[in-house]
């Protein structure tokens, strides 16, 4: 996958601030939707873990012209047991931290897996935009996540729904030789 690192603090925080400002008119015009058709879907990953979709967020049609799938993983500090339920409820308040980023189209929010890791599976319009978002998001996640637990995978040219419906194309992602890839969906249920 190559070296992953966050953006410089100043650049990341400016990007997040711009995102929040861009989100306000989107919310006011009802451009942000919460579709329910994928709720409860279980995604199984190549590393042997699985998680259920507990929310989907979509901007407009949710379809990108230059599709790119982004998968982000992190493990929250101090969130165990019933605190996961509280986090999932609270996480809706985090919507302004990503919806206004240029290129965002949709996100599947996944429950914690067997290793207490959360994942977001996104579709972005443009590989560079997805990478910029992931590196900006890192600064926010670092405030609440276990050090070393934040990672992302960018799968250019692949729609999110293709990546979860047909795991074959995702095998061409960042490390195809890695059969235990945390980011590669093996199946859905």
Coordinates of C-alpha atoms in Angstrom, one line a residue:
X1 CA 0.0 0.0 0.0
X2 CA 3.0 2.3 0.4
X3 CA 3.7 4.6 3.2
X4 CA 0.6 6.2 4.7
X5 CA 0.7 9.4 6.7
X6 CA -1.6 12.2 7.6
X7 CA -1.5 15.6 6.0
X8 CA 0.4 18.3 7.8
X9 CA -1.7 19.5 10.7
X10 CA -2.4 23.0 9.3
X11 CA -3.4 21.7 5.8
X12 CA -5.6 18.9 7.3
X13 CA -7.4 21.2 9.7
X14 CA -8.0 23.8 7.0
X15 CA -9.4 21.1 4.7
X16 CA -11.8 19.9 7.5
X17 CA -12.9 23.4 8.2
X18 CA -13.7 24.0 4.5
X19 CA -15.5 20.7 4.5
X20 CA -17.8 21.7 7.4
X21 CA -18.6 25.0 5.7
X22 CA -19.4 23.2 2.4
X23 CA -21.6 20.8 4.3
X24 CA -24.0 23.4 5.7
X25 CA -25.6 24.3 2.4
X26 CA -25.8 20.6 1.4
X27 CA -27.7 19.8 4.5
X28 CA -29.9 22.9 4.1
X29 CA -30.8 21.9 0.6
X30 CA -31.5 18.2 1.7
X31 CA -28.8 16.9 -0.6
X32 CA -27.5 14.4 2.0
X33 CA -29.5 11.2 2.3
X34 CA -29.5 8.2 4.6
X35 CA -30.6 5.3 2.4
X36 CA -31.7 2.1 4.2
X37 CA -31.4 -0.7 1.7
X38 CA -27.9 -1.8 2.8
X39 CA -28.6 -1.6 6.6
X40 CA -27.7 -4.8 8.3
X41 CA -25.6 -6.1 5.3
X42 CA -22.6 -8.0 6.7
X43 CA -19.2 -7.6 4.9
X44 CA -16.6 -10.3 5.4
X45 CA -13.0 -9.3 4.9
X46 CA -9.9 -11.2 3.8
X47 CA -8.4 -10.9 7.2
X48 CA -11.2 -13.1 8.6
X49 CA -13.1 -10.3 10.3
X50 CA -16.6 -9.1 9.5
X51 CA -18.9 -6.1 10.3
X52 CA -22.4 -5.0 9.5
X53 CA -23.5 -1.8 7.8
X54 CA -25.3 0.4 10.4
X55 CA -25.7 3.5 8.3
X56 CA -25.2 4.8 4.8
X57 CA -24.7 8.4 3.9
X58 CA -25.1 9.5 0.3
X59 CA -24.7 12.9 -1.4
X60 CA -27.1 13.4 -4.3
X61 CA -27.2 10.3 -6.5
X62 CA -24.1 8.8 -4.8
X63 CA -22.5 8.0 -8.1
X64 CA -19.0 9.2 -9.2
X65 CA -17.8 10.0 -12.7
X66 CA -14.3 8.9 -11.9
X67 CA -15.1 6.2 -9.3
X68 CA -12.7 5.3 -6.5
X69 CA -13.4 3.1 -3.5
X70 CA -11.8 4.1 -0.2
X71 CA -11.7 1.9 2.8
X72 CA -10.7 3.4 6.1
X73 CA -10.0 1.4 9.3
X74 CA -9.3 2.6 12.9
X75 CA -9.7 1.4 16.5
X76 CA -11.2 3.8 19.0
X77 CA -9.6 4.3 22.4
X78 CA -11.7 3.5 25.5
X79 CA -14.7 2.2 23.5
X80 CA -15.6 -1.3 24.6
X81 CA -18.8 -3.3 25.3
X82 CA -21.9 -1.2 25.3
X83 CA -20.0 2.0 24.5
X84 CA -20.0 0.8 20.9
X85 CA -23.8 1.4 20.8
X86 CA -23.2 5.0 22.0
X87 CA -20.5 5.6 19.5
X88 CA -22.7 4.5 16.6
X89 CA -25.5 6.8 17.7
X90 CA -23.1 9.7 18.2
X91 CA -21.3 9.1 14.9
X92 CA -24.1 10.7 12.9
X93 CA -22.8 14.0 14.3
X94 CA -19.6 13.4 12.4
X95 CA -21.3 13.7 9.0
X96 CA -20.1 17.4 8.5
X97 CA -16.5 16.1 8.8
X98 CA -16.7 14.3 5.4
X99 CA -19.8 15.1 3.3
X100 CA -18.4 18.5 2.1
X101 CA -15.0 17.2 1.0
X102 CA -14.7 17.6 -2.8
X103 CA -15.4 14.2 -4.5
X104 CA -17.5 12.6 -1.7
X105 CA -20.4 10.6 -3.1
X106 CA -21.3 7.9 -0.5
X107 CA -20.2 6.0 2.6
X108 CA -21.1 2.8 4.3
X109 CA -20.6 2.9 8.1
X110 CA -19.6 -0.5 9.5
X111 CA -20.0 -1.7 13.1
X112 CA -16.8 -2.7 15.0
X113 CA -15.4 -6.1 13.9
X114 CA -14.0 -8.9 16.1
X115 CA -10.9 -6.8 16.7
X116 CA -12.9 -3.7 17.8
X117 CA -12.0 -1.9 14.5
X118 CA -14.4 0.3 12.7
X119 CA -14.4 0.7 8.9
X120 CA -15.9 3.2 6.5
X121 CA -16.3 2.0 2.9
X122 CA -16.7 5.1 0.6
X123 CA -17.1 5.9 -3.1
X124 CA -15.2 9.0 -4.2
X125 CA -15.1 10.9 -7.4
X126 CA -11.3 10.8 -8.1
X127 CA -8.4 8.9 -6.6
X128 CA -6.5 12.1 -5.5
X129 CA -9.6 13.5 -3.7
X130 CA -10.0 10.2 -1.8
X131 CA -6.4 10.2 -0.8
X132 CA -6.6 13.9 0.3
X133 CA -9.7 13.1 2.4
X134 CA -8.1 10.0 4.0
X135 CA -5.0 12.0 5.0
X136 CA -7.1 14.8 6.4
X137 CA -9.4 12.5 8.3
X138 CA -6.4 10.9 9.9
X139 CA -5.9 14.1 12.0
X140 CA -9.4 13.8 13.4
X141 CA -9.2 10.1 14.0
X142 CA -5.8 10.4 15.7
X143 CA -7.6 12.3 18.5
X144 CA -9.7 9.3 19.5
X145 CA -8.0 6.3 18.0
X146 CA -5.4 3.8 19.3
X147 CA -2.0 4.9 17.9
X148 CA -1.0 2.9 14.8
X149 CA -4.6 1.7 14.2
X150 CA -5.4 4.1 11.4
X151 CA -5.1 2.8 7.8
X152 CA -6.7 3.4 4.5
X153 CA -6.8 1.7 1.1
X154 CA -7.6 3.5 -2.2
X155 CA -8.9 1.4 -5.0
X156 CA -9.0 3.6 -8.2
X157 CA -11.4 2.9 -11.0
X158 CA -13.7 0.8 -8.8
X159 CA -17.1 1.7 -7.6
X160 CA -17.8 1.0 -3.9
X161 CA -20.8 -1.3 -4.8
X162 CA -18.6 -3.2 -7.2
X163 CA -15.9 -3.7 -4.6
X164 CA -18.4 -5.2 -2.1
X165 CA -20.4 -7.2 -4.6
X166 CA -17.6 -8.7 -6.6
X167 CA -14.4 -9.1 -4.5
X168 CA -12.4 -10.1 -7.5
X169 CA -11.6 -6.5 -8.8
X170 CA -10.6 -5.4 -5.3
X171 CA -7.9 -8.1 -5.3
X172 CA -6.1 -5.7 -7.7
X173 CA -5.9 -3.1 -5.0
X174 CA -2.9 -2.0 -3.0
X175 CA -1.5 -5.4 -2.0
X176 CA -3.0 -8.2 -4.1
X177 CA -0.5 -10.7 -2.7
X178 CA -1.8 -10.1 0.9
X179 CA -4.5 -12.7 1.5
X180 CA -5.2 -11.3 4.9
X181 CA -6.0 -7.8 3.7
X182 CA -8.2 -5.9 6.2
X183 CA -9.6 -3.8 3.3
X184 CA -10.5 -6.5 0.8
X185 CA -14.2 -7.6 1.0
X186 CA -14.4 -11.3 0.4
X187 CA -18.2 -11.7 0.7
X188 CA -21.4 -10.1 1.8
X189 CA -24.4 -11.5 3.6

